[in-house]
Short mmCIF file of C-alpha atoms in Angstrom, two decimals:
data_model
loop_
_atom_site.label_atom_id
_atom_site.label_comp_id
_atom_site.label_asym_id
_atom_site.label_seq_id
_atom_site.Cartn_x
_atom_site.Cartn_y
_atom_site.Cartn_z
CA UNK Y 1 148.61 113.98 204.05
CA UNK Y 2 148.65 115.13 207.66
CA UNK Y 3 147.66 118.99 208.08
CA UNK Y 4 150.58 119.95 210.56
CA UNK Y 5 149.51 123.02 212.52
CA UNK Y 6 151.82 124.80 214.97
CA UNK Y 7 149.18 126.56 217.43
CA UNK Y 8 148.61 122.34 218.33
CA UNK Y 9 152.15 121.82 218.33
CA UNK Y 10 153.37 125.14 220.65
CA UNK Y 11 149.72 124.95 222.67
CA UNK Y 12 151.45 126.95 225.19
CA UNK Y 13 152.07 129.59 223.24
CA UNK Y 14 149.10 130.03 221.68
CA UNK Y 15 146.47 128.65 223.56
CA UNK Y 16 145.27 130.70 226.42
CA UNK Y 17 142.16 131.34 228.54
CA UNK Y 18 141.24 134.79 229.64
CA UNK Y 19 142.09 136.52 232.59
CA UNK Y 20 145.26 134.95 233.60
CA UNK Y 21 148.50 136.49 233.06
CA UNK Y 22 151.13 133.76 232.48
CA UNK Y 23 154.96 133.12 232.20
CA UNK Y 24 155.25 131.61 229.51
CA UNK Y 25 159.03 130.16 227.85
CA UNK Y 26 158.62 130.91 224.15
CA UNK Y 27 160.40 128.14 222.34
CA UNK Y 28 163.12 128.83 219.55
CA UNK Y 29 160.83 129.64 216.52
CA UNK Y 30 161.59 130.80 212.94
CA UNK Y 31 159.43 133.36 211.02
CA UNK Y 32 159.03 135.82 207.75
CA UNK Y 33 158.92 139.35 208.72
CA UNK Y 34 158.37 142.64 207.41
CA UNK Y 35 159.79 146.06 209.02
CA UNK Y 36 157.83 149.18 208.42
CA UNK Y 37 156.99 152.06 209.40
CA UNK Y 38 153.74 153.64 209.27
CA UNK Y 39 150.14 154.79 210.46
CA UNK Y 40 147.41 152.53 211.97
CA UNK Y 41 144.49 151.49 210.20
CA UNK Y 42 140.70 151.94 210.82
CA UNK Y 43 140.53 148.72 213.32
CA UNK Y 44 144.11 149.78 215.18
CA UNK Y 45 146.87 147.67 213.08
CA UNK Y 46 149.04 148.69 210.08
CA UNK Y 47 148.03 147.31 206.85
CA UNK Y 48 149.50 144.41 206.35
CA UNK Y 49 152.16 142.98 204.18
CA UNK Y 50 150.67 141.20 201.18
CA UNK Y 51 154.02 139.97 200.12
CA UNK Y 52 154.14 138.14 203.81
CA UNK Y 53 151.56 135.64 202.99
CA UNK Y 54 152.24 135.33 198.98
CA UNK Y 55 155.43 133.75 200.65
CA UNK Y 56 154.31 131.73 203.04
CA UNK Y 57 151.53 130.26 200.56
CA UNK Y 58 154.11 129.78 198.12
CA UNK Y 59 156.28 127.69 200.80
CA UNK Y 60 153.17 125.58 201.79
CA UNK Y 61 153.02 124.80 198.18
CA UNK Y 62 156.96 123.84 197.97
CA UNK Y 63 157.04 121.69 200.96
CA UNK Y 64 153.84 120.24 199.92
CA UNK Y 65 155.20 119.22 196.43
CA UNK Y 66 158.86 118.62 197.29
CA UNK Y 67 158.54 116.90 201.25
CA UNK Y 68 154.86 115.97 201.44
CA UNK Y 69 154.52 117.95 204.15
CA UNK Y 70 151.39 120.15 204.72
CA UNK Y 71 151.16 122.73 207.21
CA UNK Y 72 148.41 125.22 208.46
CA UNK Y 73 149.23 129.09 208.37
CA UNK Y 74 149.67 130.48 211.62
CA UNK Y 75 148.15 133.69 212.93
CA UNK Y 76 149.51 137.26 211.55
CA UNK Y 77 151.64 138.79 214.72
CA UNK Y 78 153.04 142.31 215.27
CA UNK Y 79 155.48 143.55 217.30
CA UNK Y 80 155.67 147.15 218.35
CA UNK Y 81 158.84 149.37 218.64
CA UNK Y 82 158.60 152.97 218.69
CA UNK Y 83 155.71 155.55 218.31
CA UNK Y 84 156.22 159.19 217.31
CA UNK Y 85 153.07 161.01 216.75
CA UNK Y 86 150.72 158.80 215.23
CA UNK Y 87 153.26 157.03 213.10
CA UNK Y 88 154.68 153.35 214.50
CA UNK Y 89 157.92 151.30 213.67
CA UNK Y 90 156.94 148.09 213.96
CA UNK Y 91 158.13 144.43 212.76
CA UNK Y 92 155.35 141.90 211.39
CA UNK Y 93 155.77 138.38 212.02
CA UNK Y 94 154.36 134.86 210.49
CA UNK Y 95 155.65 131.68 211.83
CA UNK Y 96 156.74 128.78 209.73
CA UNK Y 97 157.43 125.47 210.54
CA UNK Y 98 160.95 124.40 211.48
CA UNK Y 99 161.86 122.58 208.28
CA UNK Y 100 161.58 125.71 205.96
CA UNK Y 101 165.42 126.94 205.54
CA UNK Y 102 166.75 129.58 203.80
CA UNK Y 103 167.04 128.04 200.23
CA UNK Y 104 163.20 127.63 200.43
CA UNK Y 105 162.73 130.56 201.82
CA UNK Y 106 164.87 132.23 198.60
CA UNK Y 107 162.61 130.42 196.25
CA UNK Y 108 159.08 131.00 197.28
CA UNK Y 109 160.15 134.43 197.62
CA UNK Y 110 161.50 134.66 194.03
CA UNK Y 111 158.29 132.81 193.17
CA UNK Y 112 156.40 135.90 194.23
CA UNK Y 113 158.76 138.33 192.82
CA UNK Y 114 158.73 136.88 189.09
CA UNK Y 115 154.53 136.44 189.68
CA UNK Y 116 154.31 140.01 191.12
CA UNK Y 117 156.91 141.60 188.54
CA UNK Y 118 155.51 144.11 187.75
CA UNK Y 119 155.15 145.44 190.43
CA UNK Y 120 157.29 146.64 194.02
CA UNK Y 121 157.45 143.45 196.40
CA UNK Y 122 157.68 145.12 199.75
CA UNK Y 123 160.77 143.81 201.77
CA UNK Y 124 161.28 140.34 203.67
CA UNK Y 125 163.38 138.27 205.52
CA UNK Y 126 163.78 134.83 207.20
CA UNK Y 127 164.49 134.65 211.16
CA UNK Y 128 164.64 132.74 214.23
CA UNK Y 129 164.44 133.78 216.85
CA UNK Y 130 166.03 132.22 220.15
CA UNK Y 131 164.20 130.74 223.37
CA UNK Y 132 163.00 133.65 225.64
CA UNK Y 133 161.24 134.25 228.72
CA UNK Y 134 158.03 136.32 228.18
CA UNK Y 135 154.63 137.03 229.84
CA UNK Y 136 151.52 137.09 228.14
CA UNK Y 137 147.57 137.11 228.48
CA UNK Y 138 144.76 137.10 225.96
CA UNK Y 139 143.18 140.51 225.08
CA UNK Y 140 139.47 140.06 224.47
CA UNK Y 141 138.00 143.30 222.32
CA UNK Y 142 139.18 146.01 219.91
CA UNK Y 143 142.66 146.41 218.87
CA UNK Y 144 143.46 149.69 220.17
CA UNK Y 145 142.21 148.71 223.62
CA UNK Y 146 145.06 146.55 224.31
CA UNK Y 147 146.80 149.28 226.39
CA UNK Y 148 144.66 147.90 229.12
CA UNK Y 149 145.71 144.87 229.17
CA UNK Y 150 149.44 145.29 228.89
CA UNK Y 151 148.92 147.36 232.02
CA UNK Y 152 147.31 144.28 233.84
CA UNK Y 153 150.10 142.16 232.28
CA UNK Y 154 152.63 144.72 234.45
CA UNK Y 155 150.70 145.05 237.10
CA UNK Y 156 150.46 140.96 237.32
CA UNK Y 157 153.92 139.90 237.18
CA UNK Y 158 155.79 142.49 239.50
CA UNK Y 159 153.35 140.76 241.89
CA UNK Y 160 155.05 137.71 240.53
CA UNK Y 161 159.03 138.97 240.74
CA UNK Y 162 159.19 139.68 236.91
CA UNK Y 163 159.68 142.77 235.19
CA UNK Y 164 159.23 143.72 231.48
CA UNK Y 165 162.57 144.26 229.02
CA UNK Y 166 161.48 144.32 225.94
CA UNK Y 167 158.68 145.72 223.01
CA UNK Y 168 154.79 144.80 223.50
CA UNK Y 169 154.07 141.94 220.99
CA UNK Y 170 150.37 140.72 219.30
CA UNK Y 171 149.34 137.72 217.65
CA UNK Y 172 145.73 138.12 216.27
CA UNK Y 173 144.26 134.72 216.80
CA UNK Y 174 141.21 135.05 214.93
CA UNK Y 175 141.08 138.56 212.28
CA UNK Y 176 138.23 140.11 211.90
CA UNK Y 177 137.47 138.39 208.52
CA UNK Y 178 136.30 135.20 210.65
CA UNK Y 179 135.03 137.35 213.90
CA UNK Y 180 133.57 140.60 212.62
CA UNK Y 181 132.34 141.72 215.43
CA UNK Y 182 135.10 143.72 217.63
CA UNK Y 183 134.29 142.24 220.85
CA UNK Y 184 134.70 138.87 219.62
CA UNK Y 185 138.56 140.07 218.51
CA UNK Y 186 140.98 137.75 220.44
CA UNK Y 187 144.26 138.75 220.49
CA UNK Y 188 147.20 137.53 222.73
CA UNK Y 189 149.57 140.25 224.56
CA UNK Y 190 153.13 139.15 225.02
CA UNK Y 191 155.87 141.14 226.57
CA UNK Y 192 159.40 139.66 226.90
CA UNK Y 193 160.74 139.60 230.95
CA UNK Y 194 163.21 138.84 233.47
CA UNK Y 195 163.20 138.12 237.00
CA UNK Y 196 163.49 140.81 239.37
CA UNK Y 197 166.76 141.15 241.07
CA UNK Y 198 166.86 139.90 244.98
CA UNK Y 199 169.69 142.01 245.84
#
């Protein structure tokens, strides 16, 4: 069977150099998320959500069996909404190929429930999210030194007309299981924008 892996497929998205700031169009894309609210761990990133990947393992099993279709797990992403003290809300995000739907979705996630019984499966849900306009650029280094670079990122693009609407966004390319030292720590920094008015 072909291994189908998204990062190939969306290249764009998640395939940058460093030091470039770019405008990127972020295709229509569907994910499993988690919404919590919490403290940051030792490296600078909430815990995260076991249940998350028992799901999406359990769907790469289903549309393995079911479709013969085999797909690669795609980086874990976060996206930040408000801090108050040192206490985040914050969504976390794991892409899935466009042919899961919600009845799969419903199953691998019951699959975990009935595995996991006995104990509390921490909340989910199944998304997509529309085509949006976004600029991003690939942090290299510790998590909590990303500040930085979402300053270059505004800096950059009201030299470029754009402005920034929405929540700072990370996907952790490579987690520090497979890079353990912090420098090595690539992360991509995406923040959702407009163009600046001309009048």
């Amino acid at each position: 069977m072909v291994l189908n892996d998204n990062r190939k497929l969306y290249r764009e998205v998640y395939d940058m150099k460093p030091n470039r700031t770019e405008i990127v169009t972020i295709p229509a894309l569907q994910y499993i998320i988690h919404r919590g609210i919490g403290t940051l761990n030792g490296i600078g990133r909430p815990n995260n959500c076991w249940a998350i990947w028992k799901i999406v393992n359990q769907l790469k099993r289903l549309t393995k069996n079911n479709l013969g279709y085999v797909f690669k797990l795609m980086p874990h992403e976060i996206e930040w909404h408000e801090q108050d003290g040192d206490r985040w809300t914050y969504t976390e995000l794991m892409q899935v190929p466009d042919l899961i739907d919600f009845p799969l979705y419903e199953e691998a996630r019951a699959n975990v429930e009935k595995r996991y019984k006995n104990e509390i499966v921490p909340g989910t849900e199944f998304v997509a999210r529309q085509q949006h306009l976004c600029a991003q650029r690939l942090h290299m280094g510790p998590y909590k030194e990303t500040g930085r670079t979402v300053e270059r990122i505004v800096e950059d693009i009201r030299e470029q007309g754009y402005k920034v609407i929405g929540d700072r966004y990370e996907i952790y390319v490579n987690p520090p299981e497979c890079q353990p030292t912090p420098n090595q720590w690539k992360t991509i920094v995406r923040m959702p924008v407009s163009a600046l008015s001309t009048t």
